Short mmCIF file of C-alpha atoms in Angstrom, two decimals:
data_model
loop_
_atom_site.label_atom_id
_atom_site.label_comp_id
_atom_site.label_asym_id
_atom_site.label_seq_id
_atom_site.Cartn_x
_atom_site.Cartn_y
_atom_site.Cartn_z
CA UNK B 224 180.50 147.27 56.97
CA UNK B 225 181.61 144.17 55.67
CA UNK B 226 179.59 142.09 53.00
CA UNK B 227 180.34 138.39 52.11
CA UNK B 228 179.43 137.17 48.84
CA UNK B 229 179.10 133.48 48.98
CA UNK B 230 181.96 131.91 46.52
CA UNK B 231 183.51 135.32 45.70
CA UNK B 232 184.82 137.09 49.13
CA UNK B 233 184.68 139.79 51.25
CA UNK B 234 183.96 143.46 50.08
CA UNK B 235 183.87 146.89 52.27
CA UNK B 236 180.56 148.73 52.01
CA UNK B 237 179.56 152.45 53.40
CA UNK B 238 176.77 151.88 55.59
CA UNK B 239 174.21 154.26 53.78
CA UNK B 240 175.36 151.77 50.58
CA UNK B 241 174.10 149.19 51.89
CA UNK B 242 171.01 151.23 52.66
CA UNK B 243 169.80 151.34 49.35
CA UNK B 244 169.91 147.75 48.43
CA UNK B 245 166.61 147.64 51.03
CA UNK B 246 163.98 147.46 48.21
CA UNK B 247 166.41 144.94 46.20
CA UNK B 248 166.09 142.81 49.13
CA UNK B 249 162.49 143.12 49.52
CA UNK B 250 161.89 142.25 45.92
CA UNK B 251 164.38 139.26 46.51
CA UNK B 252 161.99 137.94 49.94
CA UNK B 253 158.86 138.47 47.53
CA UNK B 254 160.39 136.20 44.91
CA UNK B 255 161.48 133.32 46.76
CA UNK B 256 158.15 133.74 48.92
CA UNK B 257 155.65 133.20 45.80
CA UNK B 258 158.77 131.16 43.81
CA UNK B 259 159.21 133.36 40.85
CA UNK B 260 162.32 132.67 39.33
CA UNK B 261 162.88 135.28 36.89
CA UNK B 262 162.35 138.15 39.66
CA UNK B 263 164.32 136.46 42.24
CA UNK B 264 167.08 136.41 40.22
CA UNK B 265 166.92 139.87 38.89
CA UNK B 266 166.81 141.18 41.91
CA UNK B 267 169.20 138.88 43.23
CA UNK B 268 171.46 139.69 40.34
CA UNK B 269 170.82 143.48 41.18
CA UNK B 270 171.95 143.38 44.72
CA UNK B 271 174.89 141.72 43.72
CA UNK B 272 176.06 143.95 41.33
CA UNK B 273 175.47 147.02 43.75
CA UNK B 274 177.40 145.38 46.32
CA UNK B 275 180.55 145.01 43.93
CA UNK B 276 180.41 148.34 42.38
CA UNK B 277 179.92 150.28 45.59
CA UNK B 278 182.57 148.35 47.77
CA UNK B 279 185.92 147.47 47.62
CA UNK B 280 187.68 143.69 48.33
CA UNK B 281 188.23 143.61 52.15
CA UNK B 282 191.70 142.13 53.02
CA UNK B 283 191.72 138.86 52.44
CA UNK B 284 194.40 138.64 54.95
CA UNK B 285 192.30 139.74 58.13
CA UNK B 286 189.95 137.02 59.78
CA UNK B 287 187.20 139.97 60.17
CA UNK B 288 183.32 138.90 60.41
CA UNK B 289 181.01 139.61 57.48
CA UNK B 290 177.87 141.77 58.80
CA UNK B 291 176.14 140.55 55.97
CA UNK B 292 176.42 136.91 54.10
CA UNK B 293 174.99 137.21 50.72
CA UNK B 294 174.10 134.28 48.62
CA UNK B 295 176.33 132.94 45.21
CA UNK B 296 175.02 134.80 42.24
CA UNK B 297 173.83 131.29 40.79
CA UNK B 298 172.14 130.54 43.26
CA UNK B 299 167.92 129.29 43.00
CA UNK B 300 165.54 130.04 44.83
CA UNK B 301 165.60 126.37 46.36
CA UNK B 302 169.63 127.10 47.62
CA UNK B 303 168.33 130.31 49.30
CA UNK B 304 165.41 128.17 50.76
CA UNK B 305 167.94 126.00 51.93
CA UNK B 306 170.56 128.41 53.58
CA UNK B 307 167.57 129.62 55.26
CA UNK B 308 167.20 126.69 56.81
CA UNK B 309 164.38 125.20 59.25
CA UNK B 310 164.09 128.69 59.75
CA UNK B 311 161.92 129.00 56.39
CA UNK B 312 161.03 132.30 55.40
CA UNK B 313 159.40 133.29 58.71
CA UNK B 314 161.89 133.94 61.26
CA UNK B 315 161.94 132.45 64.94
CA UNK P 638 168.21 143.92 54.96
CA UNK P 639 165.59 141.52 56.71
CA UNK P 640 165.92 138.37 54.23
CA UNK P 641 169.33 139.09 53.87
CA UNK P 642 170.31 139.17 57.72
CA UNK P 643 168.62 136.39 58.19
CA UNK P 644 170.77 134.30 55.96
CA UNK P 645 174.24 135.80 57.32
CA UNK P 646 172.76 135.00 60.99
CA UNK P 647 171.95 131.10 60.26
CA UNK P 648 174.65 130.75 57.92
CA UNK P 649 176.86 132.17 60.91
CA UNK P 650 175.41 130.19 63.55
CA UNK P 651 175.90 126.92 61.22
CA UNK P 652 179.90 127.40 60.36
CA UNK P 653 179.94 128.35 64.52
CA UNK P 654 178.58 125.46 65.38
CA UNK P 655 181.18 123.45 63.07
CA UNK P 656 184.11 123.77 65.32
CA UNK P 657 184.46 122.32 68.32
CA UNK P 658 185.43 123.46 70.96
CA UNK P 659 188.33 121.81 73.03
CA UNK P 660 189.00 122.12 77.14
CA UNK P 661 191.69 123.91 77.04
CA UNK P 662 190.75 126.86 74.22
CA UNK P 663 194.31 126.88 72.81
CA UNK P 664 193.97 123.52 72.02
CA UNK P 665 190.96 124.49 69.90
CA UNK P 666 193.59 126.57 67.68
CA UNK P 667 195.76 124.09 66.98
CA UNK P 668 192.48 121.47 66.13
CA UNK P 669 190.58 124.73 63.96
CA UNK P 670 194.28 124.78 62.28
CA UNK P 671 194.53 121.15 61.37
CA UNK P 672 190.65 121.43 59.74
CA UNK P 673 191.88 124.61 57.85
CA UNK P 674 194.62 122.14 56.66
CA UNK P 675 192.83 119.44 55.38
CA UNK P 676 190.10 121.93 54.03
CA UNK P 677 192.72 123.27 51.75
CA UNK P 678 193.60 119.87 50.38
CA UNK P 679 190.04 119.23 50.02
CA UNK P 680 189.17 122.31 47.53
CA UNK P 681 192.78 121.77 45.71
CA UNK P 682 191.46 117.77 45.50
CA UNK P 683 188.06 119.45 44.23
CA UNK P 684 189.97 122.29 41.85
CA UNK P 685 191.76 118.87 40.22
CA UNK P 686 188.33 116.87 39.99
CA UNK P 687 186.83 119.84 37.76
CA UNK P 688 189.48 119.64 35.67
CA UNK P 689 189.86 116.22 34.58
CA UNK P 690 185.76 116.30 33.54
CA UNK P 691 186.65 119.79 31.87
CA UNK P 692 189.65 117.76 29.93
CA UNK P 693 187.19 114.86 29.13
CA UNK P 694 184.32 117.36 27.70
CA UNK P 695 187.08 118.81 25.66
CA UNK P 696 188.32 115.28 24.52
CA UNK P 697 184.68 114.81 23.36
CA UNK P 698 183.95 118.00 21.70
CA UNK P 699 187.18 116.97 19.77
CA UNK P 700 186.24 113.63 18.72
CA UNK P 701 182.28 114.86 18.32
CA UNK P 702 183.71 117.67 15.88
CA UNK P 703 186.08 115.07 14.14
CA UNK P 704 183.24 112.73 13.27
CA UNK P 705 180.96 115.73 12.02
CA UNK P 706 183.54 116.61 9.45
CA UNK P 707 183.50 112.89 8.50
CA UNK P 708 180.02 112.78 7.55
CA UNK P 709 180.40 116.02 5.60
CA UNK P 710 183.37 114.00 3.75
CA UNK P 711 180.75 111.18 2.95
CA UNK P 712 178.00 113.90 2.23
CA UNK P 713 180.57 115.50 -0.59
CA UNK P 714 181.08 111.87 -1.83
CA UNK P 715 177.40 110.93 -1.90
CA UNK P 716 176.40 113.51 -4.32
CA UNK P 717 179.83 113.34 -6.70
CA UNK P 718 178.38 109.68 -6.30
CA UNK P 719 174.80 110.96 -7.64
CA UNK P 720 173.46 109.34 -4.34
CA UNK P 721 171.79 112.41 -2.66
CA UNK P 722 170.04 109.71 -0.16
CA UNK P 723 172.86 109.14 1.34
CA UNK P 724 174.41 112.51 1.41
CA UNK P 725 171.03 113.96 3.63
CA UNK P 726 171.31 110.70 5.88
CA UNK P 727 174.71 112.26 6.14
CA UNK P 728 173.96 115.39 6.55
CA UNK P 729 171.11 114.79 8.81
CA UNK P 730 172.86 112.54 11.46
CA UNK P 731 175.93 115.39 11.06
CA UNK P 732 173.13 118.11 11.89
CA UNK P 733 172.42 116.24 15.15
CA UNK P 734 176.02 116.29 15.97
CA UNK P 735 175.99 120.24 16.14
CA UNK P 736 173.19 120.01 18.81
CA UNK P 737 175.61 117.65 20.85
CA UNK P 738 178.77 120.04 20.11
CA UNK P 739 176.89 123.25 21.75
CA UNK P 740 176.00 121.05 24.43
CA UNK P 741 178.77 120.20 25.33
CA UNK P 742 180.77 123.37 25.16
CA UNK P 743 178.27 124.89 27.22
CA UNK P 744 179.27 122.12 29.89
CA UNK P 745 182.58 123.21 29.21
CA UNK P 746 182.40 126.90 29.76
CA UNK P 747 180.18 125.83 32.84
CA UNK P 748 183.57 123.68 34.22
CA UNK P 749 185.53 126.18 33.60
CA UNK P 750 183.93 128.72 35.71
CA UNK P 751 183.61 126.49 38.33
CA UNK P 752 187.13 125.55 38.04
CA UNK P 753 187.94 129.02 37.95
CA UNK P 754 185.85 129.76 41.03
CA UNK P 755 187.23 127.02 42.97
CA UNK P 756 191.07 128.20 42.35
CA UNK P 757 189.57 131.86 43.66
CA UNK P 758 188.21 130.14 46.83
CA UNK P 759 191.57 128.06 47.50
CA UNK P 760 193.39 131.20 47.11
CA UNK P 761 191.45 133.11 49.92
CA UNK P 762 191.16 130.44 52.11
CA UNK P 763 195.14 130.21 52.02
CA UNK P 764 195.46 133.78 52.87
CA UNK P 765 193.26 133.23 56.12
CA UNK P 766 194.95 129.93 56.97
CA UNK P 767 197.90 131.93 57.01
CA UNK P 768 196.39 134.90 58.89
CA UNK P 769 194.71 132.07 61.45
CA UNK P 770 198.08 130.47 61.87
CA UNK P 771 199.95 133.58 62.40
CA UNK P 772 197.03 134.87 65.36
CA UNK P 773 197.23 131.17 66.62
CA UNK P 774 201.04 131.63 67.43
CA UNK P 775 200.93 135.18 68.58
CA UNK P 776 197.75 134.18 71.01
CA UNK P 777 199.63 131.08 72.48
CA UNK P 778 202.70 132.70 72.93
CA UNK P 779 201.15 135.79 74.76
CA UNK P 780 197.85 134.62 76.64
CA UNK P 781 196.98 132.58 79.52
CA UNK P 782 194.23 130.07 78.74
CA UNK P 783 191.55 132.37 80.71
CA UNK P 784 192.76 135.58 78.80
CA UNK P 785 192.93 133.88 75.54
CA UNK P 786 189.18 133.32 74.86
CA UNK P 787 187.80 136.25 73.82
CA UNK P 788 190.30 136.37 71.28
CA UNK P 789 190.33 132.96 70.18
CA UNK P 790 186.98 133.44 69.83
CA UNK P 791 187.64 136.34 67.43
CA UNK P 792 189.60 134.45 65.11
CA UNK P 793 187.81 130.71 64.92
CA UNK P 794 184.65 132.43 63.62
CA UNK P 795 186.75 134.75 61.19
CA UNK P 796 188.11 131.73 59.83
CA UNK P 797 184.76 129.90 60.58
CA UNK P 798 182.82 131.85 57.95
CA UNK P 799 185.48 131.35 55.59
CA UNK P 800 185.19 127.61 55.62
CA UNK P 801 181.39 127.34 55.56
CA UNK P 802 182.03 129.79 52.11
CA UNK P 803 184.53 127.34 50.88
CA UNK P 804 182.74 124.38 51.51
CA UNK P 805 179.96 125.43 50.16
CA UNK P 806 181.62 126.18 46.81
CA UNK P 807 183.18 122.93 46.87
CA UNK P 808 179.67 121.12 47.38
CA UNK P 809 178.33 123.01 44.78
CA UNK P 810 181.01 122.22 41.68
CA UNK P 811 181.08 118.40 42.95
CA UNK P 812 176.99 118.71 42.31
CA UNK P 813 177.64 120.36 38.88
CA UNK P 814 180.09 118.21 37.88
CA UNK P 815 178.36 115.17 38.99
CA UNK P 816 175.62 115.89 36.81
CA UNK P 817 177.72 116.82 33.82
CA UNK P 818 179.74 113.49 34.70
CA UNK P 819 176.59 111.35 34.08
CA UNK P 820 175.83 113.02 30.33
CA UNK P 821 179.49 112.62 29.55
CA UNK P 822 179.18 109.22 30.34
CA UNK P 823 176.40 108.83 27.68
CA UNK P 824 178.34 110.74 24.91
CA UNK P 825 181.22 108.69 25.41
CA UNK P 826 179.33 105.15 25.43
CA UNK P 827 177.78 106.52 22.24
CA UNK P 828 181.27 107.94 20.61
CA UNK P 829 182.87 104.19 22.02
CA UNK P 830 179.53 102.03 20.01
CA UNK P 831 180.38 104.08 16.96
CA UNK P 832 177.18 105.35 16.32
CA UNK P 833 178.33 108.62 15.86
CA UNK P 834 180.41 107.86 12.52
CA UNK P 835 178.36 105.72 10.70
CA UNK P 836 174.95 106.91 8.90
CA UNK P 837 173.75 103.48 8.47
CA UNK P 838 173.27 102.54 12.21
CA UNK P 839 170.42 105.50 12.41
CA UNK P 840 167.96 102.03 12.32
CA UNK P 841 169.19 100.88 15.04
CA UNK P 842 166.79 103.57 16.80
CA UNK P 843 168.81 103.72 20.35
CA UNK P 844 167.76 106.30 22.21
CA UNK P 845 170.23 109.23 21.42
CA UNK P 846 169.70 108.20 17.30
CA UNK P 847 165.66 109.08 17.71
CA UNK P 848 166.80 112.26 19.60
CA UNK P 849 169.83 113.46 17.23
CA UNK P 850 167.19 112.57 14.48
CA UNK P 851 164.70 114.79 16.30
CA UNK P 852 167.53 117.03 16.81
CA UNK P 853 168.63 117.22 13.33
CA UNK P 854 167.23 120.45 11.54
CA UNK P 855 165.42 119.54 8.05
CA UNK P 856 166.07 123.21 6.79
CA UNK P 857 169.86 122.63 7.50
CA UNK P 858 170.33 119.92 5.65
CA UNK P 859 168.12 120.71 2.83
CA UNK P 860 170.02 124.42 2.40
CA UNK P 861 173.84 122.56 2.80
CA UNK P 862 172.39 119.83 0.50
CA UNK P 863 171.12 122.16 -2.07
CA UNK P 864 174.72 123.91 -1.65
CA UNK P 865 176.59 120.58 -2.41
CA UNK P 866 174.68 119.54 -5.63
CA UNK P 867 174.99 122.87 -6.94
CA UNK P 868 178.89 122.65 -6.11
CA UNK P 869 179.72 119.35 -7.17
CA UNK P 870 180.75 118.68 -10.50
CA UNK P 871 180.84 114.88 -11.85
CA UNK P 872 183.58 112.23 -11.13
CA UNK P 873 184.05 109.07 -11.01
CA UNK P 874 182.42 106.72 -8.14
CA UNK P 875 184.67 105.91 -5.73
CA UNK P 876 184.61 102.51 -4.42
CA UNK P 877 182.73 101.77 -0.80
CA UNK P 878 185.35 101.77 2.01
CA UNK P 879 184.56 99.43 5.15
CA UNK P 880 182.48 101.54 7.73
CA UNK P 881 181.93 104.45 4.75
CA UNK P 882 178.20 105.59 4.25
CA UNK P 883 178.54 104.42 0.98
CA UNK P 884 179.10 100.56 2.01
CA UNK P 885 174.99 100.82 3.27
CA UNK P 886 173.03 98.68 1.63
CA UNK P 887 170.69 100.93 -0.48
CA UNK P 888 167.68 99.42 0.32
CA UNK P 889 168.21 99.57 3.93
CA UNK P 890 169.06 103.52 3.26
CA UNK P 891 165.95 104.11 1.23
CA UNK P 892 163.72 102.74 4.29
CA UNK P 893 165.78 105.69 6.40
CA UNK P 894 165.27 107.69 4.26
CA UNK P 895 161.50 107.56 4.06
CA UNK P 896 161.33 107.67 7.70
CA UNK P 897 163.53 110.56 8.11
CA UNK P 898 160.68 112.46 5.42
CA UNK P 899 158.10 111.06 8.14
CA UNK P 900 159.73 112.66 10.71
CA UNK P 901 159.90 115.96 9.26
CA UNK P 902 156.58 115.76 8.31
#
């Protein structure tokens, strides 16, 4: 599985990995949904750092697809908002 | 990953929906190519911006720093002068200074990252340029128009998602240092009216003097002005040089002074 993170690259993550970053991401959705800062960014923070100790820099040479776009680690909660779109937090 | 997925899929869908497609799809490789091009020139462009407001933050923490020890200089003289007024005024305006110096070498370190982050980005969007061009010429010189789609489409949104990332950075340290570009401007209006290097113009009461007197730490200068008395030892008065703390009028310092013991109040 391939993992983007926005402003740094492409890393290679084991599937089950990836699996385990499920309640950071929660915790993330929770954050941005009742706009607490310091959580979002924890957790944000959190993921982050999981993703670049578990994987490994994909080839920067390849033009593969990321399965997963993460956002830049200084991001707010008002950039997330935003690369969410007219979508908001409540998909389709 | 439900938040998370949701991001990748819209921010996807957007960098998709940035190239256009052409008639002919090998066509669309050699237009995708010429956008990689000028995308590249765009973050190097970007990479060069950041630096020239790093190099001006740096020119101002310089100058900032070289005024500070100034007013030390006058402090020292002030009290060898027995004029301790004038030596916290001083001390006081060079207290504010300090506040401005961290400021701005956090604005520096924050450049420099985003310099740093920007030379990163160039340096993986050249490698996929590279990659792109090399598929381009292998896919033109092998497929039929028809056959070529699928894997044209392969590599335009490989590339694709690499040039939503990089403009994205590059929006992001133009925002930054627009903002820092605007405080600079201040600092160096105030460095170029002088009001940084001479005590006396605290009356003036512009804007940044109330804030670098509100700034200014009492405890700081009463501690470094304790320090100086108890180091100085008695010389002669040396005469008031043009622009020098020393040339104030006293009476005009004595009315700063009070006000300064207001505002610590």
């Amino acid at each position: 599985m391939i993992v983007r993170i926005l402003g740094e690259g492409q890393y290679d993550l084991e599937d089950h990995a990836l699996d385990a970053l499920n309640g950071l991401d929660n915790q993330i959705e929770r954050a941005i949904e009742s706009g607490d800062e310091a959580m979002f960014r924890m957790a944000l923070e959190g993921l982050l750092a999981a993703v670049r100790s578990s994987g490994t820099h994909h080839d920067p040479d390849t033009l593969d697809e990321s399965d997963l776009i993460l956002p830049p680690p200084d991001a707010t909660i008002e950039e997330v908002r935003e690369l969410l779109g007219d979508e908001g937090l409540i998909p389709g | 990953m439900s938040l998370m997925k949701r991001i990748s899929l819209i921010f996807r869908s957007k960098a998709n929906k940035a190239l256009d497609k052409a008639e002919d799809p090998r066509e669309t490789l050699d237009y995708s190519y010429q956008r990689q091009l000028e995308l590249l020139s765009k973050v190097r462009r970007g990479v060069a911006d950041v630096a020239t407001s790093r190099k001006r933050v740096e020119l101002q923490v310089n100058q900032i720093e070289q005024q500070a020890a100034k007013l030390q200089g006058q402090a020292e003289k002030a009290i060898a002068a027995g004029r301790e007024d004038l030596a916290r005024e001083a001390l006081t305006r060079k207290s504010g200074l300090a506040s401005q110096i961290t400021s701005l070498k956090e604005q520096q370190a924050t450049l420099q990252g985003e310099e740093e982050k920007l030379v990163l980005a160039q340096q993986r969007l050249q490698a996929k340029v590279e990659a792109f061009r090399t598929r381009k010429e292998t896919i033109k010189a092998t497929y039929t128009a028809a056959e070529a789609q699928t894997r044209i489409g392969e590599a335009m949104s490989g590339i694709g998602e690499e040039m939503g990332d990089v403009g994205l950075a590059i929006q992001r340290a133009e925002d930054k240092t627009a903002q820092m570009q605007a405080r600079g401007q201040a600092i160096d209006e105030l460095i170029a009216s002088g009001a940084l290097d001479d005590a006396s113009q605290l009356s003036a009461g512009d804007d940044i003097s109330r804030e670098l007197d509100a700034l200014s730490s009492g405890n700081d200068v009463e501690a470094e002005l304790a320090r100086l008395k108890a180091g100085s030892t008695p010389q002669a008065i040396e005469p008031a040089q043009s622009g020098d703390i020393l040339a104030t009028e006293p009476e005009a310092v004595r009315t700063e002074g009070e006000n300064t013991e207001g505002g610590r109040a």
